PDB file of C-alpha atoms in Angstrom:
ATOM      1  CA  VAL L  16     -17.469  -1.581   7.315  1.00 60.00           C
ATOM      2  CA  ASP L  17     -17.875  -4.733   9.345  1.00 80.00           C
ATOM      3  CA  ALA L  18     -15.277  -6.052  11.787  1.00 80.00           C
ATOM      4  CA  MET L  19     -13.801  -8.571   9.347  1.00 85.00           C
ATOM      5  CA  GLN L  20     -13.377  -5.963   6.593  1.00 86.00           C
ATOM      6  CA  ALA L  21     -11.741  -3.584   9.063  1.00 81.00           C
ATOM      7  CA  PHE L  22      -9.350  -6.330  10.211  1.00 85.00           C
ATOM      8  CA  GLU L  23      -8.439  -7.201   6.613  1.00 90.00           C
ATOM      9  CA  ARG L  24      -7.839  -3.529   5.777  1.00 88.00           C
ATOM     10  CA  VAL L  25      -5.520  -3.068   8.761  1.00 89.00           C
ATOM     11  CA  ALA L  26      -3.631  -6.280   7.939  1.00 92.00           C
ATOM     12  CA  TRP L  27      -3.248  -5.203   4.301  1.00 93.00           C
ATOM     13  CA  LEU L  28      -2.018  -1.752   5.301  1.00 94.00           C
ATOM     14  CA  GLU L  29       0.484  -3.243   7.738  1.00 94.00           C
ATOM     15  CA  GLN L  30       1.902  -5.319   4.873  1.00 96.00           C
ATOM     16  CA  VAL L  31       2.056  -2.275   2.598  1.00 96.00           C
ATOM     17  CA  ARG L  32       3.774  -0.266   5.360  1.00 96.00           C
ATOM     18  CA  GLU L  33       6.412  -2.989   5.726  1.00 96.00           C
ATOM     19  CA  ILE L  34       6.961  -3.133   1.947  1.00 95.00           C
ATOM     20  CA  LYS L  35       7.522   0.621   1.950  1.00 96.00           C
ATOM     21  CA  ARG L  36       9.798   0.548   5.004  1.00 96.00           C
ATOM     22  CA  LEU L  37      12.005  -2.164   3.521  1.00 96.00           C
ATOM     23  CA  LYS L  38      11.792  -0.709   0.010  1.00 94.00           C
ATOM     24  CA  ALA L  39      10.723  -4.193  -1.061  1.00 93.00           C
ATOM     25  CA  TYR L  40       8.899  -2.680  -4.036  1.00 91.00           C
ATOM     26  CA  THR L  41      12.170  -2.049  -5.875  1.00 89.00           C
ATOM     27  CA  GLY L  42      12.726  -4.412  -8.791  1.00 87.00           C
ATOM     28  CA  VAL L  43       9.301  -6.039  -8.584  1.00 73.00           C
ATOM     29  CA  PHE L  44       8.098  -7.426 -11.892  1.00 74.00           C
ATOM     30  CA  LEU L  45       4.421  -7.775 -12.598  1.00 69.00           C
ATOM     31  CA  CYS L  46       1.923  -8.001 -15.376  1.00 69.00           C
ATOM     32  CA  ALA L  47      -0.277  -4.945 -15.676  1.00 62.00           C
ATOM     33  CA  ASP L  48      -2.767  -4.872 -18.533  1.00 74.00           C
ATOM     34  CA  GLY L  49      -0.899  -7.729 -20.200  1.00 71.00           C
ATOM     35  CA  LYS L  50       2.453  -5.935 -20.162  1.00 77.00           C
ATOM     36  CA  ALA L  51       5.514  -6.735 -18.112  1.00 79.00           C
ATOM     37  CA  VAL L  52       6.390  -3.802 -15.863  1.00 82.00           C
ATOM     38  CA  ARG L  53       9.493  -3.168 -13.810  1.00 87.00           C
ATOM     39  CA  VAL L  54       8.675  -1.252 -10.669  1.00 90.00           C
ATOM     40  CA  SER L  55      11.552   0.938  -9.558  1.00 92.00           C
ATOM     41  CA  ASN L  56       9.986   3.337  -7.068  1.00 95.00           C
ATOM     42  CA  TRP L  57       7.227   3.737  -4.513  1.00 96.00           C
ATOM     43  CA  GLU L  58       4.977   5.774  -6.781  1.00 96.00           C
ATOM     44  CA  ALA L  59       5.089   3.125  -9.529  1.00 93.00           C
ATOM     45  CA  PHE L  60       4.444   0.364  -6.984  1.00 91.00           C
ATOM     46  CA  CYS L  61       1.367   2.148  -5.676  1.00 93.00           C
ATOM     47  CA  ARG L  62       0.041   2.843  -9.159  1.00 91.00           C
ATOM     48  CA  ASP L  63       0.908  -0.426 -10.935  1.00 86.00           C
ATOM     49  CA  VAL L  64       0.699  -3.011  -8.149  1.00 87.00           C
ATOM     50  CA  LEU L  65      -1.835  -1.546  -5.735  1.00 89.00           C
ATOM     51  CA  GLY L  66      -3.860   0.331  -8.330  1.00 89.00           C
ATOM     52  CA  LEU L  67      -3.902   3.490  -6.190  1.00 94.00           C
ATOM     53  CA  GLU L  68      -2.247   6.875  -6.353  1.00 97.00           C
ATOM     54  CA  ARG L  69       0.815   7.247  -4.120  1.00 98.00           C
ATOM     55  CA  SER L  70      -0.836  10.090  -2.200  1.00 98.00           C
ATOM     56  CA  VAL L  71      -3.815   7.875  -1.348  1.00 97.00           C
ATOM     57  CA  VAL L  72      -1.608   5.027  -0.102  1.00 97.00           C
ATOM     58  CA  ASP L  73       0.519   7.448   1.926  1.00 97.00           C
ATOM     59  CA  ARG L  74      -2.633   8.920   3.496  1.00 96.00           C
ATOM     60  CA  TYR L  75      -3.848   5.419   4.415  1.00 94.00           C
ATOM     61  CA  LEU L  76      -0.464   4.705   6.009  1.00 96.00           C
ATOM     62  CA  GLN L  77      -0.601   7.988   7.949  1.00 94.00           C
ATOM     63  CA  ASP L  78      -4.035   6.985   9.224  1.00 91.00           C
ATOM     64  CA  LEU L  79      -2.684   3.585  10.235  1.00 91.00           C
ATOM     65  CA  ASN L  80       0.145   5.234  12.160  1.00 88.00           C
ATOM     66  CA  ALA L  81      -2.262   7.657  13.853  1.00 88.00           C
ATOM     67  CA  PHE L  82      -5.168   5.323  14.615  1.00 81.00           C
ATOM     68  CA  GLY L  83      -3.685   1.820  14.555  1.00 78.00           C
ATOM     69  CA  ALA L  84      -6.327  -0.904  14.404  1.00 68.00           C
ATOM     70  CA  GLN L  85      -9.053   1.707  15.051  1.00 71.00           C
ATOM     71  CA  LEU L  86      -8.857   3.152  11.529  1.00 61.00           C
ATOM     72  CA  PRO L  87     -11.820   5.252  10.483  1.00 59.00           C
ATOM     73  CA  ALA L  88     -14.005   3.690   7.792  1.00 56.00           C
TER      74      ALA L  88
END
């Protein structure tokens, strides 16, 4: 992972952390596979918006909290 990719990953995770903290994922509408989806919880947001399992996103956020900008690759 080069420096720019690492910076982008940290910036993205900081945004995701803020979305989770504020519960800004509640009521989000999006198009997933051509269907309108109402996101009502964190797990659905991770799966439908981020395309990742909740446990994976939570692990990334734990790493961000532990390592800050020095996240492991």
